[in-house]
Coordinates of C-alpha atoms and ligand atoms in Angstrom, one line a residue:
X188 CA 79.5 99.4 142.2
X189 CA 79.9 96.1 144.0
X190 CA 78.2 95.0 147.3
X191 CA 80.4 95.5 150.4
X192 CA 81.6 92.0 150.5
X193 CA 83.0 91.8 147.0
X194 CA 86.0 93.7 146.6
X195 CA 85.4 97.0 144.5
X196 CA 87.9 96.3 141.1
X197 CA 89.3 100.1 139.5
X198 CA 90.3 100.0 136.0
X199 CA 92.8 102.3 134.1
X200 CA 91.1 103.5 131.4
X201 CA 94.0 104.7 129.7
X202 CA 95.6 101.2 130.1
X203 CA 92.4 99.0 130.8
X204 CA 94.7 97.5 133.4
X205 CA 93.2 96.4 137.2
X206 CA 95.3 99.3 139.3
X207 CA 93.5 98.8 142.2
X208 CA 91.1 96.4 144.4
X209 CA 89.0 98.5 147.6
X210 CA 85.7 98.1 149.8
X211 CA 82.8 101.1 149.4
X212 CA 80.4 102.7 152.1
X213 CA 77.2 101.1 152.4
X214 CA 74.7 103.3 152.7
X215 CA 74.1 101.7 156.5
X216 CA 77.3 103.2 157.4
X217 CA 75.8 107.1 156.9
X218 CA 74.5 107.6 160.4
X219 CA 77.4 106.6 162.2
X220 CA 80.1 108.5 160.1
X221 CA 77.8 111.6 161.0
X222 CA 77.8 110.8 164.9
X223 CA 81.8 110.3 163.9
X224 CA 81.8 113.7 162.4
X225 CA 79.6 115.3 165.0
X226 CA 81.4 114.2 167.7
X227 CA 85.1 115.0 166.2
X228 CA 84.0 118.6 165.6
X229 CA 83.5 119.5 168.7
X230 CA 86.9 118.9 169.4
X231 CA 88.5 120.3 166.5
X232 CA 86.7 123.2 166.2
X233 CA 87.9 124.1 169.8
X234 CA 92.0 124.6 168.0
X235 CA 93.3 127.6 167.8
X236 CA 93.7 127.9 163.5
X237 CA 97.1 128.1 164.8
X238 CA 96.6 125.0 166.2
X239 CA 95.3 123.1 163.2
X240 CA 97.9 124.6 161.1
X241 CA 100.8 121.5 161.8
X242 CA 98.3 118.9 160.5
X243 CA 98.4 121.0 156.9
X244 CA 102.1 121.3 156.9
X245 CA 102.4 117.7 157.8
X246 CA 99.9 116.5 154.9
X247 CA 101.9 119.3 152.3
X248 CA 105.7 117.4 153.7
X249 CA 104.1 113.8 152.8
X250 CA 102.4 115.2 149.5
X251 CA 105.9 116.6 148.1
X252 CA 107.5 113.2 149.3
X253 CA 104.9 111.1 147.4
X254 CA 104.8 113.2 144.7
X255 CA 105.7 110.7 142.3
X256 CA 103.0 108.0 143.7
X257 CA 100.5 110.6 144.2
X258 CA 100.7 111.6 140.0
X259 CA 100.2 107.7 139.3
X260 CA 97.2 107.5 141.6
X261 CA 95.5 110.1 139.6
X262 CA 97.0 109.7 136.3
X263 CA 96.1 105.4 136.5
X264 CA 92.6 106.2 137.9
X265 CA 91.5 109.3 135.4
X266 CA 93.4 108.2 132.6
X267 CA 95.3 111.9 132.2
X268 CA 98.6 112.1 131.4
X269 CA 101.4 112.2 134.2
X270 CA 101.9 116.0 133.8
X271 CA 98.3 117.1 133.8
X272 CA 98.0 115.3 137.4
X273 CA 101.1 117.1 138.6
X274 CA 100.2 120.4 137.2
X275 CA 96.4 120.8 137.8
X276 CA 95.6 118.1 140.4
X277 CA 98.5 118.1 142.7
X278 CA 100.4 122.0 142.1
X279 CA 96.9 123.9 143.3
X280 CA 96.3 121.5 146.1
X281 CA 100.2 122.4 147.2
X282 CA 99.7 126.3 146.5
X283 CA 96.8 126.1 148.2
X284 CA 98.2 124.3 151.5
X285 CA 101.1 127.3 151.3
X286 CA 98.0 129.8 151.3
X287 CA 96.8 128.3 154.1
X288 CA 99.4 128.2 155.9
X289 CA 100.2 132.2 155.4
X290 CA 96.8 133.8 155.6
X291 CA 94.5 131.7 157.1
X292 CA 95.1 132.7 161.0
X293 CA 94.4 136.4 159.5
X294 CA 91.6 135.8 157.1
X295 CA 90.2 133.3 159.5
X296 CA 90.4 136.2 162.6
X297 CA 87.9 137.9 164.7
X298 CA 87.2 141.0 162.2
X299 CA 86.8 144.4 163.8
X300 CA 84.1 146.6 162.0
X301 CA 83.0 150.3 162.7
X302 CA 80.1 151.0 165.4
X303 CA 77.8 154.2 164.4
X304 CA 78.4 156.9 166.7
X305 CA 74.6 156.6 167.4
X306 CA 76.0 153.6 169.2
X307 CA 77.8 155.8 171.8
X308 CA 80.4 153.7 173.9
X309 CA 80.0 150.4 172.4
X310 CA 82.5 148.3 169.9
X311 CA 81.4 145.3 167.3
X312 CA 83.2 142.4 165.4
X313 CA 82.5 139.4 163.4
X314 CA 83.6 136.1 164.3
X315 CA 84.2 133.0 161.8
X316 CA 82.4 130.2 163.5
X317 CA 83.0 126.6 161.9
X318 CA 79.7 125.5 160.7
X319 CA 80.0 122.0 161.6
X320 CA 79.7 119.0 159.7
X321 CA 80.7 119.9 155.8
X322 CA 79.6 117.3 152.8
X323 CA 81.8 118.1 150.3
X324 CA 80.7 115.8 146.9
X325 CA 83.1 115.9 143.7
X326 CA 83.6 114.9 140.5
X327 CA 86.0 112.5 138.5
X328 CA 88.0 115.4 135.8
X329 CA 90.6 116.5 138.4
X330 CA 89.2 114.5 141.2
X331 CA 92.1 115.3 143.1
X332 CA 92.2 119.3 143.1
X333 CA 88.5 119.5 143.4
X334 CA 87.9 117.5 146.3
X335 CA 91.2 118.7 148.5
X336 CA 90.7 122.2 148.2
X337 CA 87.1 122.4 149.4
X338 CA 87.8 119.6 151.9
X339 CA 90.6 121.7 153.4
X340 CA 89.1 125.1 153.5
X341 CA 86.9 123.5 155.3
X342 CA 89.1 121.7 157.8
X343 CA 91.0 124.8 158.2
X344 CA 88.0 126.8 159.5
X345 CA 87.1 124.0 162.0
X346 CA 84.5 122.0 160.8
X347 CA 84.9 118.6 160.5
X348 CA 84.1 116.8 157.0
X349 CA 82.6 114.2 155.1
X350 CA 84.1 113.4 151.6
X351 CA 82.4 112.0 148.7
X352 CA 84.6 111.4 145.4
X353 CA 83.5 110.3 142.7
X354 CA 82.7 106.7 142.1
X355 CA 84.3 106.7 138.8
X356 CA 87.6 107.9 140.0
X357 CA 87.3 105.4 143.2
X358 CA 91.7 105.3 144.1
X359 CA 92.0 108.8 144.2
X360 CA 89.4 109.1 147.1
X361 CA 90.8 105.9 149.2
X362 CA 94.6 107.6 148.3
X363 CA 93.1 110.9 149.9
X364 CA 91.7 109.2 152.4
X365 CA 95.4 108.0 153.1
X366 CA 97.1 110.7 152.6
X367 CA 94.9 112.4 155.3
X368 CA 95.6 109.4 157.9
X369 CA 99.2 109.8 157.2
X370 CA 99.4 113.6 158.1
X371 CA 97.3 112.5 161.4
X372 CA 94.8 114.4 161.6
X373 CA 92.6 113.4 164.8
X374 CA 90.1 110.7 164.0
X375 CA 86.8 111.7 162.7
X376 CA 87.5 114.7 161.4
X377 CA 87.8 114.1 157.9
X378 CA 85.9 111.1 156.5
X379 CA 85.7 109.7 152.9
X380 CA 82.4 107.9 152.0
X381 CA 83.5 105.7 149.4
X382 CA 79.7 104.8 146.6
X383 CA 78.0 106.5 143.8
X384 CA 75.1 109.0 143.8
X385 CA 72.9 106.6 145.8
X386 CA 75.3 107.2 148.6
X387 CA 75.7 110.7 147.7
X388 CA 71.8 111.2 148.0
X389 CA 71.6 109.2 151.6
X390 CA 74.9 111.8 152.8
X391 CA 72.7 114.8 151.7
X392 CA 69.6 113.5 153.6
X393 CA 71.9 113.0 156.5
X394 CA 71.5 116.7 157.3
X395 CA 75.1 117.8 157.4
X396 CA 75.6 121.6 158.1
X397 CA 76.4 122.5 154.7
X398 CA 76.7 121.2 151.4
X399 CA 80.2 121.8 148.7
X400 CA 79.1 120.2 145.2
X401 CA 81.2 120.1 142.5
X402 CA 79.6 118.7 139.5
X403 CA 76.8 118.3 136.6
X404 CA 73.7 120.5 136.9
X405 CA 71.4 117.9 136.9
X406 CA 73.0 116.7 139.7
X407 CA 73.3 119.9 141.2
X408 CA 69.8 120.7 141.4
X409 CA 68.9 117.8 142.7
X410 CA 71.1 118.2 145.5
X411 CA 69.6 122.1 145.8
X412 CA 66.4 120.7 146.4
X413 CA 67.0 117.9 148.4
X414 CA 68.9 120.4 150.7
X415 CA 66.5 123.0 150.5
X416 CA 63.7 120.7 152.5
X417 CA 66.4 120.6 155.6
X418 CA 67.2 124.3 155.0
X419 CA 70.8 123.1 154.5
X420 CA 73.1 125.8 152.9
X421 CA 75.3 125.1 149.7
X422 CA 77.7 125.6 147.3
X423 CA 76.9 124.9 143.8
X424 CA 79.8 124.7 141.0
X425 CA 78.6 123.3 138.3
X426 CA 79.0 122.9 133.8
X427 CA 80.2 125.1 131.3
X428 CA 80.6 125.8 127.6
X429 CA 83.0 128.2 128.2
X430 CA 83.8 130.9 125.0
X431 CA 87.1 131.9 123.8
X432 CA 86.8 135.5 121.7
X433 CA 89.7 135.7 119.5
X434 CA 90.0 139.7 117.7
X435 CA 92.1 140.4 114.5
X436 CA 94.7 141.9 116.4
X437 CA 96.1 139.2 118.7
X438 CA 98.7 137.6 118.6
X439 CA 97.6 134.6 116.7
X440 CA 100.1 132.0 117.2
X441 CA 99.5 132.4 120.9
X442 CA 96.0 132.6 120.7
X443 CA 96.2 129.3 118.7
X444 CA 98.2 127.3 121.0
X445 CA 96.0 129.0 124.0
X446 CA 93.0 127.8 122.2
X447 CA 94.8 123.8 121.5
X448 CA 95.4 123.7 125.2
X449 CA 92.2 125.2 126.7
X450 CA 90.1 122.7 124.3
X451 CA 92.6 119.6 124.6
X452 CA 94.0 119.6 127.8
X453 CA 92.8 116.5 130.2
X454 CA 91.0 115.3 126.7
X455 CA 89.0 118.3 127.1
X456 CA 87.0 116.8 130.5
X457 CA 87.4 120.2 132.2
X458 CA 84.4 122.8 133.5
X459 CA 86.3 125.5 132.1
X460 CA 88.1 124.1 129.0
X461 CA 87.1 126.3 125.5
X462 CA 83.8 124.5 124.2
X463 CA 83.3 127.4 122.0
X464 CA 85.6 128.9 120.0
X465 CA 84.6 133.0 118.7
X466 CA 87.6 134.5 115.8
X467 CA 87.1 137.4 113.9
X468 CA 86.3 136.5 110.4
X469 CA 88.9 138.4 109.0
X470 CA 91.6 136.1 110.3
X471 CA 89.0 133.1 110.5
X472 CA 91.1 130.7 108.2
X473 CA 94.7 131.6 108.8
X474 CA 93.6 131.2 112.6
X475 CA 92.0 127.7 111.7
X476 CA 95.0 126.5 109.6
X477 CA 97.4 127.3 112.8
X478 CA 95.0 125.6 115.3
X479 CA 94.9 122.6 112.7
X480 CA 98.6 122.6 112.7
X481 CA 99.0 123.0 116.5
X482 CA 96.2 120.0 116.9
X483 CA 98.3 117.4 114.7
X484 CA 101.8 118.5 116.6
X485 CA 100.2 116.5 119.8
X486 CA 100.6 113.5 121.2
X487 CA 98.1 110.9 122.7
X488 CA 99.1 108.6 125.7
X489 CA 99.9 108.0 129.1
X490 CA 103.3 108.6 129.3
X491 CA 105.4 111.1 130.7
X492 CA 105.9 112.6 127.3
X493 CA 102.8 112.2 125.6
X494 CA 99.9 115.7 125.8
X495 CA 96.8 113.9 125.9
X496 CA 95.8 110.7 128.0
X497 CA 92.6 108.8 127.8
X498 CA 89.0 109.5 128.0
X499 CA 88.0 108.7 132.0
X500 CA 84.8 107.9 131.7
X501 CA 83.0 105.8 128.9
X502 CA 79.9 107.0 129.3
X503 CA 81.2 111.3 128.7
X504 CA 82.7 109.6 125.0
X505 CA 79.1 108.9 124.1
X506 CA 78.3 112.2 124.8
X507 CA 80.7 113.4 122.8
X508 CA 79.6 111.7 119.9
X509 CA 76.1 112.5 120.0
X510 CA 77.5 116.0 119.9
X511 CA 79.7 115.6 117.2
X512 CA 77.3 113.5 115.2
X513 CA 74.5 115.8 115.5
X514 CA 77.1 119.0 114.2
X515 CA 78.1 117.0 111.4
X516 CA 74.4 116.1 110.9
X517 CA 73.8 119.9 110.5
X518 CA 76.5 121.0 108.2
X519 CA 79.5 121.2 110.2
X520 CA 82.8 120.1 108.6
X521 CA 85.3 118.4 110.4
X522 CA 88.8 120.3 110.0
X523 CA 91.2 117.7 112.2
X524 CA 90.1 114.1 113.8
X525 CA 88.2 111.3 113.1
X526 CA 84.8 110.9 111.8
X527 CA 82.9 108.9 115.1
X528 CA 82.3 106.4 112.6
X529 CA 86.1 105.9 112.5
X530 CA 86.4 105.5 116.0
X531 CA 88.0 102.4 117.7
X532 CA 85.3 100.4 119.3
X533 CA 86.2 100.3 123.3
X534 CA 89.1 102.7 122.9
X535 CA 89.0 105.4 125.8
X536 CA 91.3 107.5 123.3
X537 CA 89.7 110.1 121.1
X538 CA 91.7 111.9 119.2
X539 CA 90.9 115.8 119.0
X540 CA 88.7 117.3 116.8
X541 CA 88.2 120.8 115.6
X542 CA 84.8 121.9 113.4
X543 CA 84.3 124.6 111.1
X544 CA 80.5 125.8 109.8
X545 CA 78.8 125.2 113.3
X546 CA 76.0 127.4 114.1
X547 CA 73.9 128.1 117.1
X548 CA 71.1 125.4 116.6
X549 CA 74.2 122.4 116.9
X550 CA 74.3 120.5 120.3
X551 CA 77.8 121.0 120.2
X552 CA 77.6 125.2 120.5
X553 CA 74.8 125.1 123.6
X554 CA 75.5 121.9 125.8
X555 CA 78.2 120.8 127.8
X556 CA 80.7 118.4 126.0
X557 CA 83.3 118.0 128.1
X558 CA 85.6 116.3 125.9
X559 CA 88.2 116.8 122.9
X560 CA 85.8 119.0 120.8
X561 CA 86.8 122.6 119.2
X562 CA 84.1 124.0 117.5
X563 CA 85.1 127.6 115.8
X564 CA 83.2 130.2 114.6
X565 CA 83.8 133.4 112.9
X566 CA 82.4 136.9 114.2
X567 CA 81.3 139.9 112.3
X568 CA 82.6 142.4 115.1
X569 CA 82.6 142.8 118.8
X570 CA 79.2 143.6 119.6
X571 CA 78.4 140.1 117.4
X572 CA 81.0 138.2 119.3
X573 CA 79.6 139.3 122.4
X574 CA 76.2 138.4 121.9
X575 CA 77.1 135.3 120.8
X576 CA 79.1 134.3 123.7
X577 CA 76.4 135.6 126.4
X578 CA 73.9 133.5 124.7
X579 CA 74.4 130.4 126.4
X580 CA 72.4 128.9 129.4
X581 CA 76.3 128.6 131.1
X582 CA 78.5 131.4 132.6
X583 CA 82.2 129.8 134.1
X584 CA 84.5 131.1 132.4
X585 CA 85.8 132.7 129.3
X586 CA 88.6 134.4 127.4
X587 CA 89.4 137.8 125.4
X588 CA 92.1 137.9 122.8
X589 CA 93.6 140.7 122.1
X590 CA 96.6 142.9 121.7
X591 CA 95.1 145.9 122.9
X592 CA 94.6 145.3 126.4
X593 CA 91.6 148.0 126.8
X594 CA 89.6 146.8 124.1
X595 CA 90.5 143.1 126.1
X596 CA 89.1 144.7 129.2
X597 CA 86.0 146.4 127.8
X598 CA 85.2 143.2 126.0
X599 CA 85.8 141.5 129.3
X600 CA 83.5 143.4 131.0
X601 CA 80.2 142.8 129.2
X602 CA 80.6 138.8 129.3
X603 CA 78.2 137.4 131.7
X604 CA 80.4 135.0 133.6
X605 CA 81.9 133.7 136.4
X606 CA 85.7 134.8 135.7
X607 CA 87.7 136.2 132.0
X608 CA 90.8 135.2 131.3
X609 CA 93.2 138.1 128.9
X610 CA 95.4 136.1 126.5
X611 CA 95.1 132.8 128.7
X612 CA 92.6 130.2 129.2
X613 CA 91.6 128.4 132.0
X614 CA 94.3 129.7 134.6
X615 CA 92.1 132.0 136.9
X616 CA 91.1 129.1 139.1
X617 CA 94.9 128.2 140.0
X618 CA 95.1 131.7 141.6
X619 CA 93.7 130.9 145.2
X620 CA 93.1 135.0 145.4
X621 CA 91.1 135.2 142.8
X622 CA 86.9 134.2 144.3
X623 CA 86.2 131.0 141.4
X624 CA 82.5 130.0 140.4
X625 CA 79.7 130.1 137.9
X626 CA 76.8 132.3 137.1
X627 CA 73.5 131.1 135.2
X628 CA 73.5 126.9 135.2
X629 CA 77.1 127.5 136.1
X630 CA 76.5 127.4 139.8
X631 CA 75.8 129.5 143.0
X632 CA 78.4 130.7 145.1
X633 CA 81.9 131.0 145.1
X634 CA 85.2 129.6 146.5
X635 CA 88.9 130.4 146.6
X636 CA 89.1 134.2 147.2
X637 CA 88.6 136.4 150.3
X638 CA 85.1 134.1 150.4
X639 CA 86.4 130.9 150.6
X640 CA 88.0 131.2 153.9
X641 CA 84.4 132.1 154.9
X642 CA 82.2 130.3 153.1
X643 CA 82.5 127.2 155.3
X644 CA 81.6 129.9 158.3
X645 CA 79.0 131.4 159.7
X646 CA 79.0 135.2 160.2
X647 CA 78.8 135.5 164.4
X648 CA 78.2 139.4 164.7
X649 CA 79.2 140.7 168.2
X650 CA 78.4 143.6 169.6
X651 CA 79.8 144.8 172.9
X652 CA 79.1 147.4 175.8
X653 CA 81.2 147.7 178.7
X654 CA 77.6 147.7 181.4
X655 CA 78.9 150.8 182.9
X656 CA 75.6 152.7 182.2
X657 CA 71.9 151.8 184.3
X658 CA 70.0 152.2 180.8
X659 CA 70.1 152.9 177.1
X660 CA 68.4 155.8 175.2
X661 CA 65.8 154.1 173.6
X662 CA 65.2 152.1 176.3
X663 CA 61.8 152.6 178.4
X664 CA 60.8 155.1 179.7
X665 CA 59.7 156.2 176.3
X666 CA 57.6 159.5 177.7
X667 CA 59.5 162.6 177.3
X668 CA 62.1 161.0 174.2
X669 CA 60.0 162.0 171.3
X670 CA 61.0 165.6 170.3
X671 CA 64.8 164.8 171.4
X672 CA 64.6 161.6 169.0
X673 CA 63.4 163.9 166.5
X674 CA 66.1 166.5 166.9
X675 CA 69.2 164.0 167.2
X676 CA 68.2 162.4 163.9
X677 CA 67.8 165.6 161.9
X678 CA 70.7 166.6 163.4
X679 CA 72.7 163.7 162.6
X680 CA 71.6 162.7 159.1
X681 CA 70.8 166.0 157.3
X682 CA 72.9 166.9 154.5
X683 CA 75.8 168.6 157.0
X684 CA 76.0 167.3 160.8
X685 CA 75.0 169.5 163.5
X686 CA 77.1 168.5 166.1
X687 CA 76.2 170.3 168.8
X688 CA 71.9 170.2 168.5
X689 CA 73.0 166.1 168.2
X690 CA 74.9 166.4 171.4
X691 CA 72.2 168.2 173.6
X692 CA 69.8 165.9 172.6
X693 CA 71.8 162.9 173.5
X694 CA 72.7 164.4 176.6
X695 CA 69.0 165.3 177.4
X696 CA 68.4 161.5 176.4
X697 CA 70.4 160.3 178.6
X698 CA 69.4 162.1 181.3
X699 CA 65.8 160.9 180.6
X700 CA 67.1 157.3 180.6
X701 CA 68.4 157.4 184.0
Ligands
NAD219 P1 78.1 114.3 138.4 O1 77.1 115.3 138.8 O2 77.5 113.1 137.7 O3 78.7 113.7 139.8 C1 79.4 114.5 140.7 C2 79.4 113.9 142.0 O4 78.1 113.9 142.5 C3 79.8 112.4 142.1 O5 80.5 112.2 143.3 C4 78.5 111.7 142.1 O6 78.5 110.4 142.8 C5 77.6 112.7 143.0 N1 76.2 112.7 142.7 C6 75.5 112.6 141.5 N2 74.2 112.7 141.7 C7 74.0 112.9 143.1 C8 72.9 113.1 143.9 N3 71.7 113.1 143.4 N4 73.0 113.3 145.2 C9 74.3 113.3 145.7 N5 75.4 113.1 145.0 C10 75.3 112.9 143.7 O7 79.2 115.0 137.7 P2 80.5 114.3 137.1 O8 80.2 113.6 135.8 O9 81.3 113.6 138.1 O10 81.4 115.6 136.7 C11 81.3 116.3 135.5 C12 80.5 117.6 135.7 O11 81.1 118.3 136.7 C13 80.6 118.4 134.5 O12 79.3 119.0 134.3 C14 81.6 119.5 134.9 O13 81.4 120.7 134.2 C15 81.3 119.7 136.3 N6 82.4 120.3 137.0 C16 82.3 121.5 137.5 C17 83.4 122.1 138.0 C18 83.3 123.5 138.6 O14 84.1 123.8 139.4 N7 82.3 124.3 138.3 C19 84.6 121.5 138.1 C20 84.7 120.2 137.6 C21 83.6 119.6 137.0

């Protein structure tokens, strides 16, 4: 990244084109977009949600308006085709906005909850208090989705927040930056810091109230710990090498195309793309001839019409070709793409690839590629296909094939991982009902769902008692309270309730607490 003075030049990589020209945060500008932050929370987080709802609708009304803009921000600055930005950047951010705007002055409401009865005359709830100042850090592969989402459940439950996009995908953060401006929401409340991890690493030892990171795990756990010394909560969503188990009795041709768009879509740059590919070896090779066949029916570009866009960021190709280089090296045949050796020197285009004969000791079955990679691998039977997919230091996502939906469901069930997807891929996260994280190196926490209203609140438990009474039972005096203590808990949590011994020792103990 360039100094503050020179201006900060974005690339396509699709087209290699200058698409835009913009100024980063210096790290000297932390403190005071903090007292910014600090200072506009107090004053948003005294709305009503009813009152911060407008500012949503307003930014949904300029989003559908600027549709067409919005896809060529994204598409120009990641490289993805047109339809990819309009279907899995822009579309969840929208759906999402709609959910707000439905539920959130429900899910974001005081919440009654029982009081024991031991607890005579008094009632309890739980109240959603904003947390405060919210770092929410992202990544480049849909750095629209991922960074508007988190940024506005947090909004939406009144803190105010500080955004850090990615530095490779710089014009989508200085267009959401924008985009928030134009729906005018009140100054300060949501900020975008503009840098690389430098800048990232000075906005976590800022000590904002809580930490959103979506990213690598090495940079997650850096984070972790650097957060850990303030005591500063967070949200973890991290890599995967997400398994796709195909069985003999699915349907094939839809388990194929399934399998061409989970690997290939957004050039395979996605936490929850197929990186590992599981079929039943008694339809192993008509299943690899369709995939084969589905693969070469796509098209590479950055049109409108074209499947596949670009790589985004040069250094993920290298990893890519360390992976595929080091499969090959092992015995793994290349059934569709080109060779690395064949690749075109600077070219942010790789065409996919699909390998056969992989085995568990290959970089490309146990580490994150994130790129246009399908590595396939036949299974004995279930248990076998299974084991294989649990073995894996990751736990996103992952996907059951099959016709018969309990044997779908029951294969489901023993997959450690954050969600499984039935005769899809990928989708689950683009249902805002469903909760959406890892487990292992996949991450801690979870989003979306009933949880990610809350998760940028803290829990206030309220209890409350009208005052009417001088004392409380197990207040002092304690002379006198033993035996009837005794008696109104046997009587109370034996294996049937004894009503009335439970009553004349409360009564007794409230006469001795007069
Ligand atoms: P990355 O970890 O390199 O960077 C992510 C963000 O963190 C960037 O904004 C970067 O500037 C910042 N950053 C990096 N190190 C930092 C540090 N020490 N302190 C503060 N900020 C720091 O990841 P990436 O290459 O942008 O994204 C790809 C990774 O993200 C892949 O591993 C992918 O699986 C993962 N990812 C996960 C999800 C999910 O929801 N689980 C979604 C998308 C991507």
């Amino acid at each position: 990244m360039k100094s503050l003075k020179e201006p900060w030049k974005v690339y396509s990589p699709a087209t290699g084109e200058q698409i835009y020209a913009m100024h980063g945060t210096d790290n000297s500008q932390v403190e005071e977009m903090v007292q910014v932050a600090r200072s506009a929370f107090t004053r948003w987080s005294s709305f009503t949600v009813e009152e911060r709802l407008p500012y949503f609708s307003s930014l949904r009304n300029i989003l559908l308006k600027e549709m067409g803009q919005t896809v060529d921000v994204i598409s120009g600055d990641a490289g993805k085709v047109p339809l990819d930005a309009l279907v899995a950047d822009i579309m969840p951010v929208l759906d999402f906005i709609r959910t707000i705007e439905k539920d959130a002055v429900k899910n974001l409401a005081r919440q009654k909850v029982k009081t024991p009865i031991l607890f005579l005359g008094k009632k309890s709830y739980i109240e959603y208090m904003p947390r405060g100042v919210v770092l929410v850090i992202s990544p480049w592969n849909y750095p629209f989705q991922l960074s508007m989402v988190p940024i506005l459940s947090a909004l939406i439950a009144g803190n105010s927040v500080i955004a850090k996009p990615s530095e490779v995908t710089p014009y989508v953060g200085k267009y959401m930056e924008e985009l928030f401006s134009k729906a005018g929401f009140p100054e300060g409340v949501v900020q975008f810091a503009h840098g690389g991890k430098e800048l990232g690493q000075s906005l976590v030892s800022s000590k904002p109230d809580y930490i959103f990171f979506t990213g690598s795990v090495a940079a997650g756990r850096k984070i972790a710990a650097q957060a850990a010394g303030d005591l500063i909560p967070v949200t973890l969503e991290l890599g995967g090498k997400d398994p796709m188990i195909v069985c003999h009795d699915a349907n094939l041709a839809r388990a194929a195309k399934g399998a061409v768009w989970g690997a290939f879509t957004n050039s395979g740059q996605v936490c929850m793309s197929v990186e590992r590919l599981y079929v039943d070896q008694k339809v192993h090779t008509s299943f690899v001839e369709a995939v084969c066949r589905e693969v070469n029916a796509i098209t590479q570009g950055a049109t409108k019409e074209d499947d596949i866009g670009s790589m985004t960021y040069p250094h993920q190709i290298e990893i890519v070709r360390e992976h595929v280089l080091d499969a090959l090296s092992k015995g793994a045949i290349l059934q569709t793409g080109k060779h690395p050796d064949e690749w075109e020197e600077n070219s942010m285009f790789l065409e996919p690839m699909v390998l056969t004969s992989v085995n568990a000791s290959m970089k490309i079955m146990n580490e994150e590629t994130f790129g246009p990679v399908l590595p396939i691998i036949p299974f004995n039977d279930e248990t076998d296909a299974v084991a294989m997919a649990n073995d894996s230091m990751y736990g996103l996502n992952a996907s059951v094939w099959s016709a018969d939906i309990t044997r779908a469901e029951a294969l489901a069930s023993q997959l450690v991982s954050g969600a499984v997807i039935i005769n899809d891929v990928i989708i689950s996260v683009a249902n805002h009902h469903l909760p959406f994280g890892g487990v292992k190196n996949s991450g801690v926490g979870r989003y979306h769902g009933e949880n990610g209203w809350r998760m940028f609140c803290h829990e206030k438990s309220v209890m409350s008692d009208r005052g009417k009474k001088d004392s409380e039972i197990q207040w002092y005096p304690y002379g006198g309270k033993y035996t009837n203590f005794v008696g109104l808990l046997q009587s109370y949590f034996g294996d049937r309730k004894k009503w009335g011994s439970f009553l004349r020792h409360y009564l007794t103990l409230l006469k001795k607490s007069k």
